[in-house]
Amino acid sequence: MQKKYQVFVSSTYLDLKEERASAVQCLMDNNCIPIGMEQFPASGMSQKEYIRKLLDDCDCCVLIVAGRYGTIDEESGISYTEWEFDCATSLRIPILCFLVKNIDDLPRKYCEDSVEKAEKLQAFREKIIHSNRLVKWYSNMHSLKAEIATSINHCINTIPMRGWVRGPVASEPDEQLYT
């Protein structure tokens, strides 16, 4: 019985579109079901309620942090990305953390332009580093993909997770479909 693992992809959005797409592809290549903001529907739920519901159904979380802190939630005063990290932590979901090695190497347009947000980003990075998790550092798209592939395989093979298994078929399958 083969399990598939549902993995929440957390990051800021506009600056990390390519990284998110690479992470999603890498997860699918490793037989996982990626979930992220790209799939969020219109809903009567708040964004945080919806994210919490998704995280509660996920087996693992991939967190990618680079040069932006992200949109700040007015209620909590922290970014949605940091809130997702905190939520996944509270749900005791394994979090695979990938941090860009050197923010100074990023194009300026992918970095915070306010001192306040740059300080919040630095504090968030420190929080991740000191969270008793192994952190993987990346410097380019190739190294990020390699780190995600290695880490998700290690997670699947070493951490007990619920996963998803195909349920029984409601009626007998049509034999012609499989010949």
JSON list of N, CA, C and O in Angstrom, two decimals, residues 21-66:
[
{"chain": "A", "resi": 21, "resn": "ALA", "atom": "N", "xyz": [7.46, 27.18, -7.61]},
{"chain": "A", "resi": 21, "resn": "ALA", "atom": "CA", "xyz": [7.18, 26.27, -8.73]},
{"chain": "A", "resi": 21, "resn": "ALA", "atom": "C", "xyz": [8.16, 25.10, -8.73]},
{"chain": "A", "resi": 21, "resn": "ALA", "atom": "O", "xyz": [7.77, 23.95, -8.95]},
{"chain": "A", "resi": 22, "resn": "SER", "atom": "N", "xyz": [9.42, 25.37, -8.46]},
{"chain": "A", "resi": 22, "resn": "SER", "atom": "CA", "xyz": [10.42, 24.31, -8.39]},
{"chain": "A", "resi": 22, "resn": "SER", "atom": "C", "xyz": [10.14, 23.37, -7.23]},
{"chain": "A", "resi": 22, "resn": "SER", "atom": "O", "xyz": [10.28, 22.15, -7.36]},
{"chain": "A", "resi": 23, "resn": "ALA", "atom": "N", "xyz": [9.76, 23.95, -6.09]},
{"chain": "A", "resi": 23, "resn": "ALA", "atom": "CA", "xyz": [9.45, 23.12, -4.91]},
{"chain": "A", "resi": 23, "resn": "ALA", "atom": "C", "xyz": [8.25, 22.21, -5.21]},
{"chain": "A", "resi": 23, "resn": "ALA", "atom": "O", "xyz": [8.28, 21.02, -4.90]},
{"chain": "A", "resi": 24, "resn": "VAL", "atom": "N", "xyz": [7.21, 22.77, -5.83]},
{"chain": "A", "resi": 24, "resn": "VAL", "atom": "CA", "xyz": [6.02, 21.99, -6.17]},
{"chain": "A", "resi": 24, "resn": "VAL", "atom": "C", "xyz": [6.39, 20.86, -7.12]},
{"chain": "A", "resi": 24, "resn": "VAL", "atom": "O", "xyz": [5.98, 19.72, -6.92]},
{"chain": "A", "resi": 25, "resn": "GLN", "atom": "N", "xyz": [7.17, 21.16, -8.14]},
{"chain": "A", "resi": 25, "resn": "GLN", "atom": "CA", "xyz": [7.58, 20.12, -9.10]},
{"chain": "A", "resi": 25, "resn": "GLN", "atom": "C", "xyz": [8.41, 19.05, -8.42]},
{"chain": "A", "resi": 25, "resn": "GLN", "atom": "O", "xyz": [8.21, 17.85, -8.64]},
{"chain": "A", "resi": 26, "resn": "CYS", "atom": "N", "xyz": [9.32, 19.46, -7.56]},
{"chain": "A", "resi": 26, "resn": "CYS", "atom": "CA", "xyz": [10.16, 18.51, -6.82]},
{"chain": "A", "resi": 26, "resn": "CYS", "atom": "C", "xyz": [9.31, 17.61, -5.93]},
{"chain": "A", "resi": 26, "resn": "CYS", "atom": "O", "xyz": [9.53, 16.40, -5.88]},
{"chain": "A", "resi": 27, "resn": "LEU", "atom": "N", "xyz": [8.33, 18.19, -5.26]},
{"chain": "A", "resi": 27, "resn": "LEU", "atom": "CA", "xyz": [7.44, 17.39, -4.41]},
{"chain": "A", "resi": 27, "resn": "LEU", "atom": "C", "xyz": [6.63, 16.40, -5.23]},
{"chain": "A", "resi": 27, "resn": "LEU", "atom": "O", "xyz": [6.49, 15.23, -4.86]},
{"chain": "A", "resi": 28, "resn": "MET", "atom": "N", "xyz": [6.10, 16.85, -6.37]},
{"chain": "A", "resi": 28, "resn": "MET", "atom": "CA", "xyz": [5.34, 15.93, -7.23]},
{"chain": "A", "resi": 28, "resn": "MET", "atom": "C", "xyz": [6.24, 14.82, -7.77]},
{"chain": "A", "resi": 28, "resn": "MET", "atom": "O", "xyz": [5.82, 13.66, -7.84]},
{"chain": "A", "resi": 29, "resn": "ASP", "atom": "N", "xyz": [7.47, 15.16, -8.11]},
{"chain": "A", "resi": 29, "resn": "ASP", "atom": "CA", "xyz": [8.43, 14.15, -8.58]},
{"chain": "A", "resi": 29, "resn": "ASP", "atom": "C", "xyz": [8.71, 13.11, -7.50]},
{"chain": "A", "resi": 29, "resn": "ASP", "atom": "O", "xyz": [9.12, 11.99, -7.80]},
{"chain": "A", "resi": 30, "resn": "ASN", "atom": "N", "xyz": [8.50, 13.49, -6.23]},
{"chain": "A", "resi": 30, "resn": "ASN", "atom": "CA", "xyz": [8.74, 12.58, -5.11]},
{"chain": "A", "resi": 30, "resn": "ASN", "atom": "C", "xyz": [7.43, 12.01, -4.57]},
{"chain": "A", "resi": 30, "resn": "ASN", "atom": "O", "xyz": [7.35, 11.60, -3.41]},
{"chain": "A", "resi": 31, "resn": "ASN", "atom": "N", "xyz": [6.41, 12.00, -5.43]},
{"chain": "A", "resi": 31, "resn": "ASN", "atom": "CA", "xyz": [5.13, 11.36, -5.13]},
{"chain": "A", "resi": 31, "resn": "ASN", "atom": "C", "xyz": [4.38, 12.01, -3.96]},
{"chain": "A", "resi": 31, "resn": "ASN", "atom": "O", "xyz": [3.71, 11.34, -3.20]},
{"chain": "A", "resi": 32, "resn": "CYS", "atom": "N", "xyz": [4.57, 13.33, -3.80]},
{"chain": "A", "resi": 32, "resn": "CYS", "atom": "CA", "xyz": [3.87, 14.07, -2.76]},
{"chain": "A", "resi": 32, "resn": "CYS", "atom": "C", "xyz": [2.77, 14.91, -3.39]},
{"chain": "A", "resi": 32, "resn": "CYS", "atom": "O", "xyz": [2.75, 15.15, -4.60]},
{"chain": "A", "resi": 33, "resn": "ILE", "atom": "N", "xyz": [1.86, 15.35, -2.54]},
{"chain": "A", "resi": 33, "resn": "ILE", "atom": "CA", "xyz": [0.75, 16.21, -2.96]},
{"chain": "A", "resi": 33, "resn": "ILE", "atom": "C", "xyz": [1.05, 17.61, -2.41]},
{"chain": "A", "resi": 33, "resn": "ILE", "atom": "O", "xyz": [0.87, 17.85, -1.21]},
{"chain": "A", "resi": 34, "resn": "PRO", "atom": "N", "xyz": [1.54, 18.53, -3.27]},
{"chain": "A", "resi": 34, "resn": "PRO", "atom": "CA", "xyz": [1.86, 19.86, -2.78]},
{"chain": "A", "resi": 34, "resn": "PRO", "atom": "C", "xyz": [0.60, 20.71, -2.62]},
{"chain": "A", "resi": 34, "resn": "PRO", "atom": "O", "xyz": [-0.33, 20.64, -3.42]},
{"chain": "A", "resi": 35, "resn": "ILE", "atom": "N", "xyz": [0.57, 21.51, -1.56]},
{"chain": "A", "resi": 35, "resn": "ILE", "atom": "CA", "xyz": [-0.52, 22.42, -1.28]},
{"chain": "A", "resi": 35, "resn": "ILE", "atom": "C", "xyz": [0.09, 23.79, -1.02]},
{"chain": "A", "resi": 35, "resn": "ILE", "atom": "O", "xyz": [1.04, 23.91, -0.25]},
{"chain": "A", "resi": 36, "resn": "GLY", "atom": "N", "xyz": [-0.47, 24.81, -1.65]},
{"chain": "A", "resi": 36, "resn": "GLY", "atom": "CA", "xyz": [0.03, 26.16, -1.41]},
{"chain": "A", "resi": 36, "resn": "GLY", "atom": "C", "xyz": [-0.99, 27.20, -1.79]},
{"chain": "A", "resi": 36, "resn": "GLY", "atom": "O", "xyz": [-2.09, 26.88, -2.25]},
{"chain": "A", "resi": 37, "resn": "MET", "atom": "N", "xyz": [-0.61, 28.44, -1.62]},
{"chain": "A", "resi": 37, "resn": "MET", "atom": "CA", "xyz": [-1.54, 29.54, -1.84]},
{"chain": "A", "resi": 37, "resn": "MET", "atom": "C", "xyz": [-2.06, 29.60, -3.27]},
{"chain": "A", "resi": 37, "resn": "MET", "atom": "O", "xyz": [-3.13, 30.16, -3.51]},
{"chain": "A", "resi": 38, "resn": "GLU", "atom": "N", "xyz": [-1.34, 29.02, -4.20]},
{"chain": "A", "resi": 38, "resn": "GLU", "atom": "CA", "xyz": [-1.80, 29.02, -5.59]},
{"chain": "A", "resi": 38, "resn": "GLU", "atom": "C", "xyz": [-3.12, 28.28, -5.75]},
{"chain": "A", "resi": 38, "resn": "GLU", "atom": "O", "xyz": [-3.87, 28.53, -6.68]},
{"chain": "A", "resi": 39, "resn": "GLN", "atom": "N", "xyz": [-3.42, 27.36, -4.84]},
{"chain": "A", "resi": 39, "resn": "GLN", "atom": "CA", "xyz": [-4.64, 26.57, -4.91]},
{"chain": "A", "resi": 39, "resn": "GLN", "atom": "C", "xyz": [-5.77, 27.13, -4.03]},
{"chain": "A", "resi": 39, "resn": "GLN", "atom": "O", "xyz": [-6.83, 26.54, -3.97]},
{"chain": "A", "resi": 40, "resn": "PHE", "atom": "N", "xyz": [-5.55, 28.24, -3.33]},
{"chain": "A", "resi": 40, "resn": "PHE", "atom": "CA", "xyz": [-6.59, 28.76, -2.45]},
{"chain": "A", "resi": 40, "resn": "PHE", "atom": "C", "xyz": [-7.79, 29.22, -3.27]},
{"chain": "A", "resi": 40, "resn": "PHE", "atom": "O", "xyz": [-7.65, 29.99, -4.22]},
{"chain": "A", "resi": 41, "resn": "PRO", "atom": "N", "xyz": [-9.00, 28.76, -2.91]},
{"chain": "A", "resi": 41, "resn": "PRO", "atom": "CA", "xyz": [-10.21, 29.20, -3.62]},
{"chain": "A", "resi": 41, "resn": "PRO", "atom": "C", "xyz": [-10.79, 30.44, -2.94]},
{"chain": "A", "resi": 41, "resn": "PRO", "atom": "O", "xyz": [-10.33, 30.86, -1.87]},
{"chain": "A", "resi": 42, "resn": "ALA", "atom": "N", "xyz": [-11.81, 31.01, -3.57]},
{"chain": "A", "resi": 42, "resn": "ALA", "atom": "CA", "xyz": [-12.61, 32.01, -2.86]},
{"chain": "A", "resi": 42, "resn": "ALA", "atom": "C", "xyz": [-13.32, 31.24, -1.74]},
{"chain": "A", "resi": 42, "resn": "ALA", "atom": "O", "xyz": [-13.73, 30.10, -1.93]},
{"chain": "A", "resi": 43, "resn": "SER", "atom": "N", "xyz": [-13.42, 31.85, -0.57]},
{"chain": "A", "resi": 43, "resn": "SER", "atom": "CA", "xyz": [-13.99, 31.11, 0.56]},
{"chain": "A", "resi": 43, "resn": "SER", "atom": "C", "xyz": [-14.61, 32.07, 1.55]},
{"chain": "A", "resi": 43, "resn": "SER", "atom": "O", "xyz": [-14.20, 33.22, 1.66]},
{"chain": "A", "resi": 44, "resn": "GLY", "atom": "N", "xyz": [-15.57, 31.56, 2.30]},
{"chain": "A", "resi": 44, "resn": "GLY", "atom": "CA", "xyz": [-16.16, 32.32, 3.38]},
{"chain": "A", "resi": 44, "resn": "GLY", "atom": "C", "xyz": [-15.29, 32.32, 4.62]},
{"chain": "A", "resi": 44, "resn": "GLY", "atom": "O", "xyz": [-15.56, 33.04, 5.59]},
{"chain": "A", "resi": 45, "resn": "MET", "atom": "N", "xyz": [-14.22, 31.52, 4.61]},
{"chain": "A", "resi": 45, "resn": "MET", "atom": "CA", "xyz": [-13.30, 31.45, 5.75]},
{"chain": "A", "resi": 45, "resn": "MET", "atom": "C", "xyz": [-12.27, 32.56, 5.63]},
{"chain": "A", "resi": 45, "resn": "MET", "atom": "O", "xyz": [-11.94, 33.01, 4.53]},
{"chain": "A", "resi": 46, "resn": "SER", "atom": "N", "xyz": [-11.71, 32.96, 6.77]},
{"chain": "A", "resi": 46, "resn": "SER", "atom": "CA", "xyz": [-10.60, 33.91, 6.71]},
{"chain": "A", "resi": 46, "resn": "SER", "atom": "C", "xyz": [-9.38, 33.18, 6.16]},
{"chain": "A", "resi": 46, "resn": "SER", "atom": "O", "xyz": [-9.32, 31.94, 6.18]},
{"chain": "A", "resi": 47, "resn": "GLN", "atom": "N", "xyz": [-8.39, 33.95, 5.72]},
{"chain": "A", "resi": 47, "resn": "GLN", "atom": "CA", "xyz": [-7.18, 33.33, 5.17]},
{"chain": "A", "resi": 47, "resn": "GLN", "atom": "C", "xyz": [-6.50, 32.46, 6.23]},
{"chain": "A", "resi": 47, "resn": "GLN", "atom": "O", "xyz": [-6.08, 31.34, 5.94]},
{"chain": "A", "resi": 48, "resn": "LYS", "atom": "N", "xyz": [-6.42, 32.94, 7.46]},
{"chain": "A", "resi": 48, "resn": "LYS", "atom": "CA", "xyz": [-5.77, 32.16, 8.52]},
{"chain": "A", "resi": 48, "resn": "LYS", "atom": "C", "xyz": [-6.58, 30.91, 8.86]},
{"chain": "A", "resi": 48, "resn": "LYS", "atom": "O", "xyz": [-5.98, 29.85, 9.10]},
{"chain": "A", "resi": 49, "resn": "GLU", "atom": "N", "xyz": [-7.89, 31.00, 8.88]},
{"chain": "A", "resi": 49, "resn": "GLU", "atom": "CA", "xyz": [-8.71, 29.80, 9.15]},
{"chain": "A", "resi": 49, "resn": "GLU", "atom": "C", "xyz": [-8.47, 28.76, 8.07]},
{"chain": "A", "resi": 49, "resn": "GLU", "atom": "O", "xyz": [-8.35, 27.57, 8.37]},
{"chain": "A", "resi": 50, "resn": "TYR", "atom": "N", "xyz": [-8.43, 29.21, 6.82]},
{"chain": "A", "resi": 50, "resn": "TYR", "atom": "CA", "xyz": [-8.25, 28.29, 5.71]},
{"chain": "A", "resi": 50, "resn": "TYR", "atom": "C", "xyz": [-6.86, 27.65, 5.75]},
{"chain": "A", "resi": 50, "resn": "TYR", "atom": "O", "xyz": [-6.71, 26.43, 5.58]},
{"chain": "A", "resi": 51, "resn": "ILE", "atom": "N", "xyz": [-5.84, 28.46, 6.01]},
{"chain": "A", "resi": 51, "resn": "ILE", "atom": "CA", "xyz": [-4.47, 27.93, 6.11]},
{"chain": "A", "resi": 51, "resn": "ILE", "atom": "C", "xyz": [-4.38, 26.90, 7.23]},
{"chain": "A", "resi": 51, "resn": "ILE", "atom": "O", "xyz": [-3.80, 25.83, 7.05]},
{"chain": "A", "resi": 52, "resn": "ARG", "atom": "N", "xyz": [-4.96, 27.20, 8.37]},
{"chain": "A", "resi": 52, "resn": "ARG", "atom": "CA", "xyz": [-4.92, 26.26, 9.50]},
{"chain": "A", "resi": 52, "resn": "ARG", "atom": "C", "xyz": [-5.59, 24.94, 9.13]},
{"chain": "A", "resi": 52, "resn": "ARG", "atom": "O", "xyz": [-5.09, 23.87, 9.45]},
{"chain": "A", "resi": 53, "resn": "LYS", "atom": "N", "xyz": [-6.73, 25.02, 8.44]},
{"chain": "A", "resi": 53, "resn": "LYS", "atom": "CA", "xyz": [-7.44, 23.81, 8.00]},
{"chain": "A", "resi": 53, "resn": "LYS", "atom": "C", "xyz": [-6.55, 22.99, 7.06]},
{"chain": "A", "resi": 53, "resn": "LYS", "atom": "O", "xyz": [-6.44, 21.77, 7.20]},
{"chain": "A", "resi": 54, "resn": "LEU", "atom": "N", "xyz": [-5.90, 23.66, 6.11]},
{"chain": "A", "resi": 54, "resn": "LEU", "atom": "CA", "xyz": [-5.00, 22.95, 5.20]},
{"chain": "A", "resi": 54, "resn": "LEU", "atom": "C", "xyz": [-3.82, 22.32, 5.94]},
{"chain": "A", "resi": 54, "resn": "LEU", "atom": "O", "xyz": [-3.48, 21.17, 5.71]},
{"chain": "A", "resi": 55, "resn": "LEU", "atom": "N", "xyz": [-3.19, 23.11, 6.80]},
{"chain": "A", "resi": 55, "resn": "LEU", "atom": "CA", "xyz": [-2.05, 22.58, 7.55]},
{"chain": "A", "resi": 55, "resn": "LEU", "atom": "C", "xyz": [-2.45, 21.39, 8.41]},
{"chain": "A", "resi": 55, "resn": "LEU", "atom": "O", "xyz": [-1.67, 20.44, 8.55]},
{"chain": "A", "resi": 56, "resn": "ASP", "atom": "N", "xyz": [-3.64, 21.43, 8.96]},
{"chain": "A", "resi": 56, "resn": "ASP", "atom": "CA", "xyz": [-4.11, 20.33, 9.80]},
{"chain": "A", "resi": 56, "resn": "ASP", "atom": "C", "xyz": [-4.22, 19.03, 9.00]},
{"chain": "A", "resi": 56, "resn": "ASP", "atom": "O", "xyz": [-4.08, 17.94, 9.56]},
{"chain": "A", "resi": 57, "resn": "ASP", "atom": "N", "xyz": [-4.44, 19.12, 7.69]},
{"chain": "A", "resi": 57, "resn": "ASP", "atom": "CA", "xyz": [-4.54, 17.95, 6.83]},
{"chain": "A", "resi": 57, "resn": "ASP", "atom": "C", "xyz": [-3.19, 17.54, 6.22]},
{"chain": "A", "resi": 57, "resn": "ASP", "atom": "O", "xyz": [-3.10, 16.52, 5.55]},
{"chain": "A", "resi": 58, "resn": "CYS", "atom": "N", "xyz": [-2.17, 18.38, 6.41]},
{"chain": "A", "resi": 58, "resn": "CYS", "atom": "CA", "xyz": [-0.87, 18.10, 5.79]},
{"chain": "A", "resi": 58, "resn": "CYS", "atom": "C", "xyz": [0.00, 17.23, 6.69]},
{"chain": "A", "resi": 58, "resn": "CYS", "atom": "O", "xyz": [-0.14, 17.21, 7.90]},
{"chain": "A", "resi": 59, "resn": "ASP", "atom": "N", "xyz": [0.90, 16.53, 6.03]},
{"chain": "A", "resi": 59, "resn": "ASP", "atom": "CA", "xyz": [1.85, 15.67, 6.73]},
{"chain": "A", "resi": 59, "resn": "ASP", "atom": "C", "xyz": [3.16, 16.38, 7.02]},
{"chain": "A", "resi": 59, "resn": "ASP", "atom": "O", "xyz": [3.92, 15.97, 7.89]},
{"chain": "A", "resi": 60, "resn": "CYS", "atom": "N", "xyz": [3.44, 17.43, 6.26]},
{"chain": "A", "resi": 60, "resn": "CYS", "atom": "CA", "xyz": [4.74, 18.08, 6.32]},
{"chain": "A", "resi": 60, "resn": "CYS", "atom": "C", "xyz": [4.59, 19.50, 5.77]},
{"chain": "A", "resi": 60, "resn": "CYS", "atom": "O", "xyz": [3.64, 19.78, 5.05]},
{"chain": "A", "resi": 61, "resn": "CYS", "atom": "N", "xyz": [5.54, 20.35, 6.11]},
{"chain": "A", "resi": 61, "resn": "CYS", "atom": "CA", "xyz": [5.56, 21.72, 5.60]},
{"chain": "A", "resi": 61, "resn": "CYS", "atom": "C", "xyz": [6.95, 22.02, 5.06]},
{"chain": "A", "resi": 61, "resn": "CYS", "atom": "O", "xyz": [7.94, 21.72, 5.72]},
{"chain": "A", "resi": 62, "resn": "VAL", "atom": "N", "xyz": [7.01, 22.60, 3.87]},
{"chain": "A", "resi": 62, "resn": "VAL", "atom": "CA", "xyz": [8.26, 23.09, 3.30]},
{"chain": "A", "resi": 62, "resn": "VAL", "atom": "C", "xyz": [8.23, 24.61, 3.43]},
{"chain": "A", "resi": 62, "resn": "VAL", "atom": "O", "xyz": [7.31, 25.26, 2.93]},
{"chain": "A", "resi": 63, "resn": "LEU", "atom": "N", "xyz": [9.21, 25.17, 4.12]},
{"chain": "A", "resi": 63, "resn": "LEU", "atom": "CA", "xyz": [9.30, 26.61, 4.34]},
{"chain": "A", "resi": 63, "resn": "LEU", "atom": "C", "xyz": [10.51, 27.14, 3.58]},
{"chain": "A", "resi": 63, "resn": "LEU", "atom": "O", "xyz": [11.63, 26.66, 3.78]},
{"chain": "A", "resi": 64, "resn": "ILE", "atom": "N", "xyz": [10.27, 28.12, 2.71]},
{"chain": "A", "resi": 64, "resn": "ILE", "atom": "CA", "xyz": [11.34, 28.75, 1.95]},
{"chain": "A", "resi": 64, "resn": "ILE", "atom": "C", "xyz": [11.38, 30.22, 2.34]},
{"chain": "A", "resi": 64, "resn": "ILE", "atom": "O", "xyz": [10.38, 30.93, 2.22]},
{"chain": "A", "resi": 65, "resn": "VAL", "atom": "N", "xyz": [12.54, 30.67, 2.81]},
{"chain": "A", "resi": 65, "resn": "VAL", "atom": "CA", "xyz": [12.69, 32.06, 3.24]},
{"chain": "A", "resi": 65, "resn": "VAL", "atom": "C", "xyz": [13.89, 32.67, 2.52]},
{"chain": "A", "resi": 65, "resn": "VAL", "atom": "O", "xyz": [14.98, 32.09, 2.53]},
{"chain": "A", "resi": 66, "resn": "ALA", "atom": "N", "xyz": [13.65, 33.83, 1.90]},
{"chain": "A", "resi": 66, "resn": "ALA", "atom": "CA", "xyz": [14.72, 34.52, 1.19]},
{"chain": "A", "resi": 66, "resn": "ALA", "atom": "C", "xyz": [14.83, 35.95, 1.71]},
{"chain": "A", "resi": 66, "resn": "ALA", "atom": "O", "xyz": [15.04, 36.15, 2.90]}
]
